[in-house]
C-alpha cells in the first residue's frame, strides 16, 4: 500500500480505499469529458456515497499526479457541482482561541475588503481611497506566512504535504500580485492598476474557498487538540491579520511518565551519565552549561539555522531580531518544504553540490534602499570530511555598510542613538511630564503621527511595545525598518489588529511607564 496513504490514514477516521479510488476515477472521467455531470453524480452516489473533505484530501494526496500549479488550475465551482450532493462540509464549533478559527476570521475580514474593492473599481480612481484600502489589505499576507510556517509543517508530518506543494504556489502568486498594486497606483498607471485588481479579486476568493472547503476541515481531522495548543505560541510569534488575539497561557499537559523521566535524568546526572541544565559540558574550546549555550544563541547578532545530512531542519537561533519569521514547527521539516516552490530548485542545487563536495559556500544578498541583508550557506563536515549538514547565517548588514572612517574610542549604543536622533519636541515632552505628575493623558498623538518619530523621541518605546504586544516584534527586524519609513499610527493600528484608538492608548501608557522608570 502507498506509504502516504498509510501515514494519512493513521491520523484519520477509518476510510475505505476502494471508495477513494472510485472517487479519483470518476473525477478524472468527468474532467476529461468522457462522462456527463449527471452520470458522474449518479456513479458517485452509487459507488462512493457520502464524503468528508479529508476523503477528497487523501485522494488528491495519494491517487493523483503531483502538479505545483494544481491549486491554481483547480476550478472549485466545477468541483462543487460534482460533489455538492455528496460532500459534508460541516465543521465543529471551535473555541474563540482555536488556531483554525483565526484563519476563518481573517478570511471574513478579507472578504469585506474585497467587497469594498469591487465597489471602488466602478468609479474613477481616487488615489487616497485606494492607498488606504491597500494598506489594510497588505496585512492579510501575515495569514499566508502563518499558514506556511505553522499549518503546512504539521500537516506534512501527518503525510499530507499536498498543500505545501500546490497551495504555497498559489499563496505566492497572490502575495506577489498584492505587492505590485501600490507601485502601479503610485506610478499613476490607473489602467494597469484596475486591471490587476480585477484579476486578483477572483483569485483571492478562490483560494479562501479552497482553504475553507478542504484545507481547514482536513486539518481539524488530522491534527490533535494538544497539537493545536502547541501551535498557539508560534502563531502569536508570527502574528495575525486584522484581528486581535489574546495571548493564552499554555495548558499543562505533563504526562505521568514525565515525572519518572525527570527523576531518572537527575539520577543519571548525579553519577555523571546525564546532562543537567547547569552541568558543564565539554565543548571543543571550553566548558559551557546548556543554559549558557542557549543564552549565547539567543544573543547572537545574526540568525543561524542548521539542516542535517538528511536535509531536515534541526535548529534555528531564537533571537528577538530575527529577519524572517520562524516557528518551532519548522524543526524536523524537510528543508525544501521551507521555501516557496519557485525556489526549491536552488535549494536542491545547494544541497547536492555541498553534499558532493563540489561547493562549500553559497552567498546571497538583498539590497534595497536602507536595507542590506547578507545570507550565507556553509557546508558542515566532520574531521573525516563527511558531509553532516548545512549552516545558514543571515545578518542585517545595513548599519555595517554605512560605517565610514575609524572608531577607536568607546561609544555606547545608547549614546549613538542619542546623537543620531533629534531631541523631543517641547509640546510632546511637556505633555508626557504632565502625565507623570498628574496622570493626564498625552494628547498630541494622532492617527497621522509617524511611528518612527515616536521611536526617535522615546528610546525604548519600540522594544516596550514588542514586549507587550507580539505583532510589534516585527518592527525589530530588518524588514520592519522598511515598514517604519511610512507607518503612521493609523496604519500600525490596522495591521496589528489593535485599531487606532487602542494603539494610541497603549503608546501613551507605555511612554508614561518609560518616563516613570
PDB file of N, CA, C and O in Angstrom, residues 408-440:
ATOM      1  N   UNK A 408      38.018  54.339  17.277  1.00  0.00           N
ATOM      2  CA  UNK A 408      38.964  53.703  18.202  1.00  0.00           C
ATOM      3  C   UNK A 408      38.656  54.034  19.650  1.00  0.00           C
ATOM      4  O   UNK A 408      39.310  53.517  20.558  1.00  0.00           O
ATOM      5  N   UNK A 409      37.643  54.916  19.865  1.00  0.00           N
ATOM      6  CA  UNK A 409      37.239  55.260  21.222  1.00  0.00           C
ATOM      7  C   UNK A 409      35.918  54.565  21.548  1.00  0.00           C
ATOM      8  O   UNK A 409      35.100  54.306  20.664  1.00  0.00           O
ATOM      9  N   UNK A 410      35.710  54.294  22.818  1.00  0.00           N
ATOM     10  CA  UNK A 410      34.488  53.610  23.248  1.00  0.00           C
ATOM     11  C   UNK A 410      33.276  54.513  23.094  1.00  0.00           C
ATOM     12  O   UNK A 410      33.269  55.651  23.578  1.00  0.00           O
ATOM     13  N   UNK A 411      32.261  54.012  22.411  1.00  0.00           N
ATOM     14  CA  UNK A 411      30.985  54.714  22.292  1.00  0.00           C
ATOM     15  C   UNK A 411      29.878  53.719  22.582  1.00  0.00           C
ATOM     16  O   UNK A 411      29.791  52.672  21.923  1.00  0.00           O
ATOM     17  N   UNK A 412      29.059  54.024  23.587  1.00  0.00           N
ATOM     18  CA  UNK A 412      27.985  53.107  23.956  1.00  0.00           C
ATOM     19  C   UNK A 412      26.829  53.223  22.977  1.00  0.00           C
ATOM     20  O   UNK A 412      26.608  54.258  22.367  1.00  0.00           O
ATOM     21  N   UNK A 413      26.063  52.125  22.853  1.00  0.00           N
ATOM     22  CA  UNK A 413      24.963  52.069  21.889  1.00  0.00           C
ATOM     23  C   UNK A 413      23.938  53.157  22.152  1.00  0.00           C
ATOM     24  O   UNK A 413      23.422  53.775  21.224  1.00  0.00           O
ATOM     25  N   UNK A 414      23.613  53.434  23.451  1.00  0.00           N
ATOM     26  CA  UNK A 414      22.597  54.443  23.722  1.00  0.00           C
ATOM     27  C   UNK A 414      23.101  55.839  23.383  1.00  0.00           C
ATOM     28  O   UNK A 414      22.330  56.731  23.029  1.00  0.00           O
ATOM     29  N   UNK A 415      24.421  56.056  23.443  1.00  0.00           N
ATOM     30  CA  UNK A 415      24.978  57.348  23.055  1.00  0.00           C
ATOM     31  C   UNK A 415      24.867  57.549  21.546  1.00  0.00           C
ATOM     32  O   UNK A 415      24.600  58.643  21.067  1.00  0.00           O
ATOM     33  N   UNK A 416      25.062  56.446  20.800  1.00  0.00           N
ATOM     34  CA  UNK A 416      24.901  56.520  19.355  1.00  0.00           C
ATOM     35  C   UNK A 416      23.474  56.891  18.987  1.00  0.00           C
ATOM     36  O   UNK A 416      23.223  57.694  18.099  1.00  0.00           O
ATOM     37  N   UNK A 417      22.511  56.296  19.714  1.00  0.00           N
ATOM     38  CA  UNK A 417      21.098  56.605  19.444  1.00  0.00           C
ATOM     39  C   UNK A 417      20.799  58.069  19.702  1.00  0.00           C
ATOM     40  O   UNK A 417      20.124  58.742  18.942  1.00  0.00           O
ATOM     41  N   UNK A 418      21.347  58.592  20.831  1.00  0.00           N
ATOM     42  CA  UNK A 418      21.084  59.992  21.180  1.00  0.00           C
ATOM     43  C   UNK A 418      21.639  60.936  20.133  1.00  0.00           C
ATOM     44  O   UNK A 418      21.022  61.921  19.757  1.00  0.00           O
ATOM     45  N   UNK A 419      22.853  60.630  19.654  1.00  0.00           N
ATOM     46  CA  UNK A 419      23.482  61.515  18.681  1.00  0.00           C
ATOM     47  C   UNK A 419      22.813  61.429  17.321  1.00  0.00           C
ATOM     48  O   UNK A 419      22.907  62.339  16.516  1.00  0.00           O
ATOM     49  N   UNK A 420      22.166  60.292  17.053  1.00  0.00           N
ATOM     50  CA  UNK A 420      21.544  60.086  15.738  1.00  0.00           C
ATOM     51  C   UNK A 420      20.113  60.558  15.674  1.00  0.00           C
ATOM     52  O   UNK A 420      19.510  60.580  14.622  1.00  0.00           O
ATOM     53  N   UNK A 421      19.542  60.933  16.800  1.00  0.00           N
ATOM     54  CA  UNK A 421      18.138  61.333  16.807  1.00  0.00           C
ATOM     55  C   UNK A 421      17.988  62.768  17.266  1.00  0.00           C
ATOM     56  O   UNK A 421      18.820  63.296  18.004  1.00  0.00           O
ATOM     57  N   UNK A 422      16.918  63.393  16.840  1.00  0.00           N
ATOM     58  CA  UNK A 422      16.659  64.770  17.248  1.00  0.00           C
ATOM     59  C   UNK A 422      16.036  64.783  18.626  1.00  0.00           C
ATOM     60  O   UNK A 422      15.388  63.824  19.036  1.00  0.00           O
ATOM     61  N   UNK A 423      16.203  65.885  19.394  1.00  0.00           N
ATOM     62  CA  UNK A 423      15.610  65.946  20.720  1.00  0.00           C
ATOM     63  C   UNK A 423      14.093  66.003  20.646  1.00  0.00           C
ATOM     64  O   UNK A 423      13.538  66.403  19.628  1.00  0.00           O
ATOM     65  N   UNK A 424      13.397  65.559  21.690  1.00  0.00           N
ATOM     66  CA  UNK A 424      11.930  65.581  21.687  1.00  0.00           C
ATOM     67  C   UNK A 424      11.403  66.999  21.537  1.00  0.00           C
ATOM     68  O   UNK A 424      12.030  67.958  21.991  1.00  0.00           O
ATOM     69  N   UNK A 425      10.252  67.133  20.891  1.00  0.00           N
ATOM     70  CA  UNK A 425       9.639  68.455  20.765  1.00  0.00           C
ATOM     71  C   UNK A 425       9.106  68.897  22.116  1.00  0.00           C
ATOM     72  O   UNK A 425       8.763  68.086  22.969  1.00  0.00           O
ATOM     73  N   UNK A 426       9.023  70.207  22.304  1.00  0.00           N
ATOM     74  CA  UNK A 426       8.626  70.743  23.608  1.00  0.00           C
ATOM     75  C   UNK A 426       7.217  70.311  23.983  1.00  0.00           C
ATOM     76  O   UNK A 426       6.959  69.931  25.113  1.00  0.00           O
ATOM     77  N   UNK A 427       6.299  70.342  23.013  1.00  0.00           N
ATOM     78  CA  UNK A 427       4.904  70.011  23.351  1.00  0.00           C
ATOM     79  C   UNK A 427       4.781  68.561  23.795  1.00  0.00           C
ATOM     80  O   UNK A 427       4.100  68.268  24.763  1.00  0.00           O
ATOM     81  N   UNK A 428       5.450  67.650  23.083  1.00  0.00           N
ATOM     82  CA  UNK A 428       5.365  66.236  23.455  1.00  0.00           C
ATOM     83  C   UNK A 428       5.994  66.007  24.822  1.00  0.00           C
ATOM     84  O   UNK A 428       5.440  65.334  25.677  1.00  0.00           O
ATOM     85  N   UNK A 429       7.165  66.590  25.053  1.00  0.00           N
ATOM     86  CA  UNK A 429       7.848  66.403  26.327  1.00  0.00           C
ATOM     87  C   UNK A 429       7.020  66.963  27.469  1.00  0.00           C
ATOM     88  O   UNK A 429       6.862  66.330  28.516  1.00  0.00           O
ATOM     89  N   UNK A 430       6.503  68.158  27.275  1.00  0.00           N
ATOM     90  CA  UNK A 430       5.698  68.775  28.333  1.00  0.00           C
ATOM     91  C   UNK A 430       4.482  67.926  28.660  1.00  0.00           C
ATOM     92  O   UNK A 430       4.123  67.774  29.825  1.00  0.00           O
ATOM     93  N   UNK A 431       3.855  67.383  27.631  1.00  0.00           N
ATOM     94  CA  UNK A 431       2.656  66.579  27.876  1.00  0.00           C
ATOM     95  C   UNK A 431       2.985  65.311  28.631  1.00  0.00           C
ATOM     96  O   UNK A 431       2.246  64.901  29.521  1.00  0.00           O
ATOM     97  N   UNK A 432       4.095  64.649  28.275  1.00  0.00           N
ATOM     98  CA  UNK A 432       4.477  63.424  28.968  1.00  0.00           C
ATOM     99  C   UNK A 432       4.826  63.718  30.414  1.00  0.00           C
ATOM    100  O   UNK A 432       4.445  62.996  31.332  1.00  0.00           O
ATOM    101  N   UNK A 433       5.573  64.808  30.646  1.00  0.00           N
ATOM    102  CA  UNK A 433       5.926  65.164  32.011  1.00  0.00           C
ATOM    103  C   UNK A 433       4.675  65.478  32.823  1.00  0.00           C
ATOM    104  O   UNK A 433       4.566  65.125  33.990  1.00  0.00           O
ATOM    105  N   UNK A 434       3.693  66.132  32.165  1.00  0.00           N
ATOM    106  CA  UNK A 434       2.440  66.416  32.870  1.00  0.00           C
ATOM    107  C   UNK A 434       1.735  65.122  33.235  1.00  0.00           C
ATOM    108  O   UNK A 434       1.177  64.979  34.315  1.00  0.00           O
ATOM    109  N   UNK A 435       1.793  64.148  32.314  1.00  0.00           N
ATOM    110  CA  UNK A 435       1.184  62.849  32.596  1.00  0.00           C
ATOM    111  C   UNK A 435       1.832  62.171  33.780  1.00  0.00           C
ATOM    112  O   UNK A 435       1.187  61.472  34.543  1.00  0.00           O
ATOM    113  N   UNK A 436       3.158  62.367  33.953  1.00  0.00           N
ATOM    114  CA  UNK A 436       3.843  61.761  35.091  1.00  0.00           C
ATOM    115  C   UNK A 436       3.312  62.320  36.401  1.00  0.00           C
ATOM    116  O   UNK A 436       3.133  61.626  37.388  1.00  0.00           O
ATOM    117  N   UNK A 437       3.093  63.637  36.418  1.00  0.00           N
ATOM    118  CA  UNK A 437       2.780  64.305  37.669  1.00  0.00           C
ATOM    119  C   UNK A 437       1.307  64.223  38.041  1.00  0.00           C
ATOM    120  O   UNK A 437       0.963  64.061  39.204  1.00  0.00           O
ATOM    121  N   UNK A 438       0.435  64.363  37.062  1.00  0.00           N
ATOM    122  CA  UNK A 438      -0.985  64.444  37.428  1.00  0.00           C
ATOM    123  C   UNK A 438      -1.857  63.442  36.668  1.00  0.00           C
ATOM    124  O   UNK A 438      -3.067  63.604  36.592  1.00  0.00           O
ATOM    125  N   UNK A 439      -1.192  62.423  36.081  1.00  0.00           N
ATOM    126  CA  UNK A 439      -1.917  61.316  35.438  1.00  0.00           C
ATOM    127  C   UNK A 439      -2.751  61.756  34.248  1.00  0.00           C
ATOM    128  O   UNK A 439      -3.694  61.099  33.856  1.00  0.00           O
ATOM    129  N   UNK A 440      -2.400  62.935  33.637  1.00  0.00           N
ATOM    130  CA  UNK A 440      -3.089  63.350  32.430  1.00  0.00           C
ATOM    131  C   UNK A 440      -2.595  62.537  31.246  1.00  0.00           C
ATOM    132  O   UNK A 440      -1.454  62.088  31.226  1.00  0.00           O
TER     133      UNK A 440
END
